[in-house]
Amino acid sequence: MAQGRRVDPVQILIRVGDTDPDTGGNEEAYQEWVYLAREAGWDVVESPGFQEPGDGGTQCGLVEIEGLAYRVHYGLRARLDLADGETVLTYAAWAEPVR
């Protein structure tokens, strides 16, 4: 995939486990996010990789993409159901840059 056409890593949002967190899990969510980021054309370095979240937080890992660090999260996220226009809460994985 051409570098100019890659989706930004913060736009990669993966539904994992639907409404039950035990269906997916932190490690599966982390691995799926890394896989989809690589499929989108990013060189993802797991740095240090998967980590169990502490204190009830959502962070489940750290990665580096082209010199920038990102925290990978797993938790409830709201999304708009395009079929009926309602907001739905589901478990998902996403990443945010480290400031």
PDB file of C-alpha atoms in Angstrom:
ATOM      1  CA  MET A   1       0.000   0.000   0.000  1.00  0.00           C
ATOM      2  CA  ALA A   2       1.326   3.447  -0.881  1.00  0.00           C
ATOM      3  CA  GLN A   3       2.425   5.467   2.132  1.00  0.00           C
ATOM      4  CA  GLY A   4       0.289   8.459   1.134  1.00  0.00           C
ATOM      5  CA  ARG A   5      -2.880   6.346   1.250  1.00  0.00           C
ATOM      6  CA  ARG A   6      -2.444   4.708   4.643  1.00  0.00           C
ATOM      7  CA  VAL A   7      -5.078   5.322   7.273  1.00  0.00           C
ATOM      8  CA  ASP A   8      -3.679   7.155  10.306  1.00  0.00           C
ATOM      9  CA  PRO A   9      -2.953   4.740  13.203  1.00  0.00           C
ATOM     10  CA  VAL A  10      -5.367   6.631  15.481  1.00  0.00           C
ATOM     11  CA  GLN A  11      -8.168   5.888  12.997  1.00  0.00           C
ATOM     12  CA  ILE A  12      -7.724   2.130  13.350  1.00  0.00           C
ATOM     13  CA  LEU A  13     -10.564   1.006  15.616  1.00  0.00           C
ATOM     14  CA  ILE A  14     -11.356  -2.684  15.983  1.00  0.00           C
ATOM     15  CA  ARG A  15     -14.448  -4.143  17.592  1.00  0.00           C
ATOM     16  CA  VAL A  16     -13.319  -7.005  19.857  1.00  0.00           C
ATOM     17  CA  GLY A  17     -15.643  -9.060  22.028  1.00  0.00           C
ATOM     18  CA  ASP A  18     -18.875  -7.183  21.261  1.00  0.00           C
ATOM     19  CA  THR A  19     -20.430  -6.265  24.650  1.00  0.00           C
ATOM     20  CA  ASP A  20     -18.641  -8.951  26.695  1.00  0.00           C
ATOM     21  CA  PRO A  21     -15.014  -8.137  27.610  1.00  0.00           C
ATOM     22  CA  ASP A  22     -14.248 -11.817  28.278  1.00  0.00           C
ATOM     23  CA  THR A  23     -15.059 -12.744  24.662  1.00  0.00           C
ATOM     24  CA  GLY A  24     -12.058 -10.808  23.347  1.00  0.00           C
ATOM     25  CA  GLY A  25      -9.634  -9.809  26.023  1.00  0.00           C
ATOM     26  CA  ASN A  26      -6.719  -7.434  26.320  1.00  0.00           C
ATOM     27  CA  GLU A  27      -4.083  -9.537  24.594  1.00  0.00           C
ATOM     28  CA  GLU A  28      -6.335 -10.476  21.664  1.00  0.00           C
ATOM     29  CA  ALA A  29      -7.361  -6.829  21.252  1.00  0.00           C
ATOM     30  CA  TYR A  30      -3.715  -5.727  21.264  1.00  0.00           C
ATOM     31  CA  GLN A  31      -2.686  -8.397  18.740  1.00  0.00           C
ATOM     32  CA  GLU A  32      -5.602  -7.583  16.415  1.00  0.00           C
ATOM     33  CA  TRP A  33      -4.784  -3.865  16.484  1.00  0.00           C
ATOM     34  CA  VAL A  34      -1.121  -4.553  15.659  1.00  0.00           C
ATOM     35  CA  TYR A  35      -2.149  -6.908  12.846  1.00  0.00           C
ATOM     36  CA  LEU A  36      -4.519  -4.354  11.262  1.00  0.00           C
ATOM     37  CA  ALA A  37      -1.974  -1.541  11.571  1.00  0.00           C
ATOM     38  CA  ARG A  38       0.558  -3.695   9.715  1.00  0.00           C
ATOM     39  CA  GLU A  39      -2.085  -4.595   7.116  1.00  0.00           C
ATOM     40  CA  ALA A  40      -2.660  -0.846   6.641  1.00  0.00           C
ATOM     41  CA  GLY A  41       1.010  -0.530   5.652  1.00  0.00           C
ATOM     42  CA  TRP A  42       2.602   0.645   8.903  1.00  0.00           C
ATOM     43  CA  ASP A  43       5.883  -0.742  10.237  1.00  0.00           C
ATOM     44  CA  VAL A  44       4.791  -1.512  13.817  1.00  0.00           C
ATOM     45  CA  VAL A  45       7.481  -2.222  16.404  1.00  0.00           C
ATOM     46  CA  GLU A  46       6.137  -3.743  19.604  1.00  0.00           C
ATOM     47  CA  SER A  47       7.876  -1.685  22.250  1.00  0.00           C
ATOM     48  CA  PRO A  48       7.673  -3.442  24.715  1.00  0.00           C
ATOM     49  CA  GLY A  49       4.436  -4.945  23.397  1.00  0.00           C
ATOM     50  CA  PHE A  50       1.453  -6.389  25.242  1.00  0.00           C
ATOM     51  CA  GLN A  51       1.005  -5.498  28.929  1.00  0.00           C
ATOM     52  CA  GLU A  52      -1.863  -6.335  31.265  1.00  0.00           C
ATOM     53  CA  PRO A  53      -3.700  -3.111  32.135  1.00  0.00           C
ATOM     54  CA  GLY A  54      -3.347  -1.937  35.698  1.00  0.00           C
ATOM     55  CA  ASP A  55      -5.720  -0.063  37.996  1.00  0.00           C
ATOM     56  CA  GLY A  56      -8.757  -0.712  35.794  1.00  0.00           C
ATOM     57  CA  GLY A  57      -7.256   1.253  32.902  1.00  0.00           C
ATOM     58  CA  THR A  58      -7.600   0.517  29.208  1.00  0.00           C
ATOM     59  CA  GLN A  59      -3.943   0.601  28.098  1.00  0.00           C
ATOM     60  CA  CYS A  60      -2.848  -2.871  26.998  1.00  0.00           C
ATOM     61  CA  GLY A  61       0.394  -2.214  25.143  1.00  0.00           C
ATOM     62  CA  LEU A  62       2.912   0.127  23.606  1.00  0.00           C
ATOM     63  CA  VAL A  63       4.058   0.237  20.002  1.00  0.00           C
ATOM     64  CA  GLU A  64       6.282   2.451  17.920  1.00  0.00           C
ATOM     65  CA  ILE A  65       5.394   3.506  14.387  1.00  0.00           C
ATOM     66  CA  GLU A  66       7.927   5.459  12.358  1.00  0.00           C
ATOM     67  CA  GLY A  67       9.562   6.835  15.488  1.00  0.00           C
ATOM     68  CA  LEU A  68       6.320   7.788  17.249  1.00  0.00           C
ATOM     69  CA  ALA A  69       5.077   5.936  20.323  1.00  0.00           C
ATOM     70  CA  TYR A  70       1.427   4.878  20.613  1.00  0.00           C
ATOM     71  CA  ARG A  71      -0.541   3.374  23.494  1.00  0.00           C
ATOM     72  CA  VAL A  72      -2.900   0.584  22.434  1.00  0.00           C
ATOM     73  CA  HIS A  73      -6.126   0.514  24.464  1.00  0.00           C
ATOM     74  CA  TYR A  74      -8.960  -1.963  24.956  1.00  0.00           C
ATOM     75  CA  GLY A  75     -12.284  -0.987  26.485  1.00  0.00           C
ATOM     76  CA  LEU A  76     -15.803   0.208  25.834  1.00  0.00           C
ATOM     77  CA  ARG A  77     -16.188   2.586  22.904  1.00  0.00           C
ATOM     78  CA  ALA A  78     -19.307   4.197  21.517  1.00  0.00           C
ATOM     79  CA  ARG A  79     -20.020   3.819  17.821  1.00  0.00           C
ATOM     80  CA  LEU A  80     -22.851   4.833  15.566  1.00  0.00           C
ATOM     81  CA  ASP A  81     -24.846   1.933  14.133  1.00  0.00           C
ATOM     82  CA  LEU A  82     -25.313   2.951  10.508  1.00  0.00           C
ATOM     83  CA  ALA A  83     -28.343   0.679  10.086  1.00  0.00           C
ATOM     84  CA  ASP A  84     -30.540   2.449  12.627  1.00  0.00           C
ATOM     85  CA  GLY A  85     -28.555   5.564  13.580  1.00  0.00           C
ATOM     86  CA  GLU A  86     -28.344   4.640  17.273  1.00  0.00           C
ATOM     87  CA  THR A  87     -25.234   4.843  19.424  1.00  0.00           C
ATOM     88  CA  VAL A  88     -23.981   1.431  20.564  1.00  0.00           C
ATOM     89  CA  LEU A  89     -21.374   0.598  23.218  1.00  0.00           C
ATOM     90  CA  THR A  90     -19.034  -2.262  22.343  1.00  0.00           C
ATOM     91  CA  TYR A  91     -15.546  -3.368  23.366  1.00  0.00           C
ATOM     92  CA  ALA A  92     -12.872  -2.182  20.965  1.00  0.00           C
ATOM     93  CA  ALA A  93      -9.132  -1.695  20.516  1.00  0.00           C
ATOM     94  CA  TRP A  94      -7.655   1.654  19.471  1.00  0.00           C
ATOM     95  CA  ALA A  95      -4.380   3.577  19.752  1.00  0.00           C
ATOM     96  CA  GLU A  96      -3.436   7.048  20.902  1.00  0.00           C
ATOM     97  CA  PRO A  97      -0.093   8.795  20.492  1.00  0.00           C
ATOM     98  CA  VAL A  98       2.087   9.156  23.581  1.00  0.00           C
ATOM     99  CA  ARG A  99       2.589  12.818  24.355  1.00  0.00           C
TER     100      ARG A  99
END
